Amino acid sequence: MLDDIAEVLFTRDQIEKRVLEMGAAITEDFAAHAQAGEGIVMVCVLRGAAIFMADLARAVDLPLEMDYMAVSSYGDQAKSSGAVRIIKDLSTDVKGKHVIIAEDIIDTGLTLNRLRQDLLSRDPASLSVAAFLNKDVPRAEEVPCDYVGFSCPNEFIVGYGLDFAERYRNLPSICVLKPEIYQ
Ligand code: IMP
Ligand code: MG
């Protein structure tokens, strides 16, 4: 797998440290809600955010539910198709609960904005976004994001849950894939 990697952007240790910081920030921001007995649901955008959410949820020192949604925007291509489809819906009713979306990476922002609209229509108490990576690209539309792990360059990123054609998700670090692999 490592032969296909151009560069390691963030190591396992850097990732761990940053995710703990994000968890601490969420703990601080939602402590009063939890204390008031209000529900918190962390929503994982499958499959890319599975590893991130597993770490983030354990870094939050509050009672919360974990639920999973699958959307499709990329197929096996390295470029966004523009269309976002919900493939697997939540098992939980999020009405009246504080929803925190855990997303792996924001590229065009299409996925996240579509998901935000969809979840807002379910009447949550609040909706926030925790994105592990924010790709450094110019965007037509603003993408609201409350917690960001790292900014990353406009390259194809793999590892820590992120894939290319379902590979490289199990790399423990965040890496840039060699362009010849996906071109
Ligand atoms: P967006 O809709 O363009 O923001 O893309 C969102 C989704 O595309 C992310 O949740 C990822 O699953 C996937 N994606 C975007 N950029 C990358 C990348 O560099 N590597 C792997 N997956 C990516
Ligand atoms: Mg994703």
Tab-separated table of N, CA and C and ligand atoms in Angstrom, residues 45-49 71 73-74 78 80 84 103-112 135 139 152 155-158 162-164 169, ligand 1:
chain	number	residue	atom	x	y	z
A	45	VAL	N	-21.115	9.668	8.674
A	45	VAL	CA	-21.353	9.543	7.240
A	45	VAL	C	-20.458	8.408	6.728
A	46	LEU	N	-21.110	7.263	6.508
A	46	LEU	CA	-20.385	6.068	6.062
A	46	LEU	C	-19.882	6.237	4.628
A	47	ARG	N	-18.807	5.511	4.208
A	47	ARG	CA	-18.027	4.715	5.127
A	47	ARG	C	-16.803	5.481	5.618
A	48	GLY	N	-16.501	6.586	4.936
A	48	GLY	CA	-15.259	7.303	5.191
A	48	GLY	C	-15.059	7.789	6.612
A	49	ALA	N	-16.173	8.156	7.292
A	49	ALA	CA	-16.041	8.766	8.622
A	49	ALA	C	-16.094	7.746	9.759
A	71	VAL	N	-24.263	7.831	2.206
A	71	VAL	CA	-24.629	8.600	1.023
A	71	VAL	C	-23.605	8.285	-0.059
A	73	SER	N	-21.677	9.812	-3.477
A	73	SER	CA	-21.445	10.938	-4.377
A	73	SER	C	-20.324	10.644	-5.357
A	74	TYR	N	-19.501	9.659	-5.049
A	74	TYR	CA	-18.263	9.495	-5.824
A	74	TYR	C	-18.153	8.209	-6.621
A	78	ALA	N	-12.455	9.485	-8.744
A	78	ALA	CA	-11.795	10.425	-7.848
A	78	ALA	C	-12.404	11.817	-7.929
A	80	SER	N	-16.025	14.328	-7.892
A	80	SER	CA	-17.407	14.356	-7.453
A	80	SER	C	-18.349	14.340	-8.652
A	84	VAL	N	-25.909	13.528	-4.908
A	84	VAL	CA	-25.744	12.860	-3.623
A	84	VAL	C	-27.007	12.057	-3.326
A	103	GLU	N	-18.020	13.877	9.619
A	103	GLU	CA	-17.712	13.679	8.196
A	103	GLU	C	-16.198	13.547	8.035
A	104	ASP	N	-15.782	12.753	7.069
A	104	ASP	CA	-14.342	12.525	6.909
A	104	ASP	C	-13.630	13.729	6.287
A	105	ILE	N	-14.196	14.217	5.158
A	105	ILE	CA	-13.507	15.290	4.430
A	105	ILE	C	-14.534	16.122	3.671
A	106	ILE	N	-14.314	17.419	3.650
A	106	ILE	CA	-15.156	18.298	2.848
A	106	ILE	C	-14.366	18.701	1.611
A	107	ASP	N	-14.913	18.344	0.455
A	107	ASP	CA	-14.257	18.700	-0.808
A	107	ASP	C	-15.092	19.795	-1.473
A	108	THR	N	-16.047	19.435	-2.304
A	108	THR	CA	-16.927	20.453	-2.882
A	108	THR	C	-17.923	20.978	-1.850
A	109	GLY	N	-18.233	20.159	-0.846
A	109	GLY	CA	-19.228	20.525	0.154
A	109	GLY	C	-20.634	20.096	-0.228
A	110	LEU	N	-20.774	19.517	-1.398
A	110	LEU	CA	-22.097	19.088	-1.873
A	110	LEU	C	-22.733	18.057	-0.940
A	111	THR	N	-21.955	17.068	-0.568
A	111	THR	CA	-22.457	16.000	0.291
A	111	THR	C	-22.971	16.580	1.605
A	112	LEU	N	-22.136	17.387	2.219
A	112	LEU	CA	-22.480	17.929	3.521
A	112	LEU	C	-23.688	18.853	3.457
A	135	LYS	N	-10.713	20.324	2.707
A	135	LYS	CA	-9.825	20.473	1.559
A	135	LYS	C	-9.745	21.933	1.156
A	139	ARG	N	-14.767	27.438	-3.139
A	139	ARG	CA	-16.118	26.878	-3.211
A	139	ARG	C	-17.131	27.954	-3.542
A	152	CYS	N	-6.363	20.450	4.429
A	152	CYS	CA	-5.451	19.659	3.611
A	152	CYS	C	-5.420	20.206	2.199
A	155	GLU	N	-5.548	17.609	-3.088
A	155	GLU	CA	-4.976	16.391	-3.677
A	155	GLU	C	-5.921	15.257	-3.326
A	156	PHE	N	-5.668	14.073	-3.836
A	156	PHE	CA	-6.513	12.951	-3.429
A	156	PHE	C	-5.936	12.310	-2.171
A	157	ILE	N	-6.747	12.325	-1.109
A	157	ILE	CA	-6.294	11.927	0.223
A	157	ILE	C	-6.830	10.531	0.562
A	158	VAL	N	-5.994	9.720	1.160
A	158	VAL	CA	-6.434	8.401	1.633
A	158	VAL	C	-5.917	8.138	3.048
A	162	LEU	N	-10.443	7.128	4.843
A	162	LEU	CA	-10.667	7.601	3.472
A	162	LEU	C	-10.105	6.620	2.455
A	163	ASP	N	-10.859	6.432	1.392
A	163	ASP	CA	-10.485	5.404	0.417
A	163	ASP	C	-10.252	5.975	-0.968
A	164	PHE	N	-9.611	5.158	-1.797
A	164	PHE	CA	-9.780	5.288	-3.238
A	164	PHE	C	-10.224	3.919	-3.730
A	169	ARG	N	-8.330	2.508	3.292
A	169	ARG	CA	-9.037	3.007	4.482
A	169	ARG	C	-8.307	2.656	5.771
B	1	IMP	P1	-17.834	16.590	-1.458
B	1	IMP	O1	-19.307	16.332	-1.616
B	1	IMP	O2	-17.191	16.980	-2.729
B	1	IMP	O3	-17.516	17.541	-0.334
B	1	IMP	O4	-17.153	15.208	-1.125
B	1	IMP	C1	-17.534	14.528	-0.021
B	1	IMP	C2	-17.110	13.080	0.013
B	1	IMP	O5	-16.275	12.672	-1.068
B	1	IMP	C3	-16.316	12.870	1.256
B	1	IMP	O6	-17.150	12.597	2.334
B	1	IMP	C4	-15.428	11.709	0.884
B	1	IMP	O7	-16.082	10.506	1.184
B	1	IMP	C5	-15.225	11.873	-0.605
B	1	IMP	N1	-13.942	12.538	-0.868
B	1	IMP	C6	-13.732	13.829	-1.204
B	1	IMP	N2	-12.438	14.090	-1.360
B	1	IMP	C7	-11.792	12.930	-1.096
B	1	IMP	C8	-10.394	12.566	-1.061
B	1	IMP	O8	-9.466	13.350	-1.309
B	1	IMP	N3	-10.137	11.278	-0.728
B	1	IMP	C9	-11.113	10.364	-0.442
B	1	IMP	N4	-12.406	10.671	-0.449
B	1	IMP	C10	-12.756	11.945	-0.783
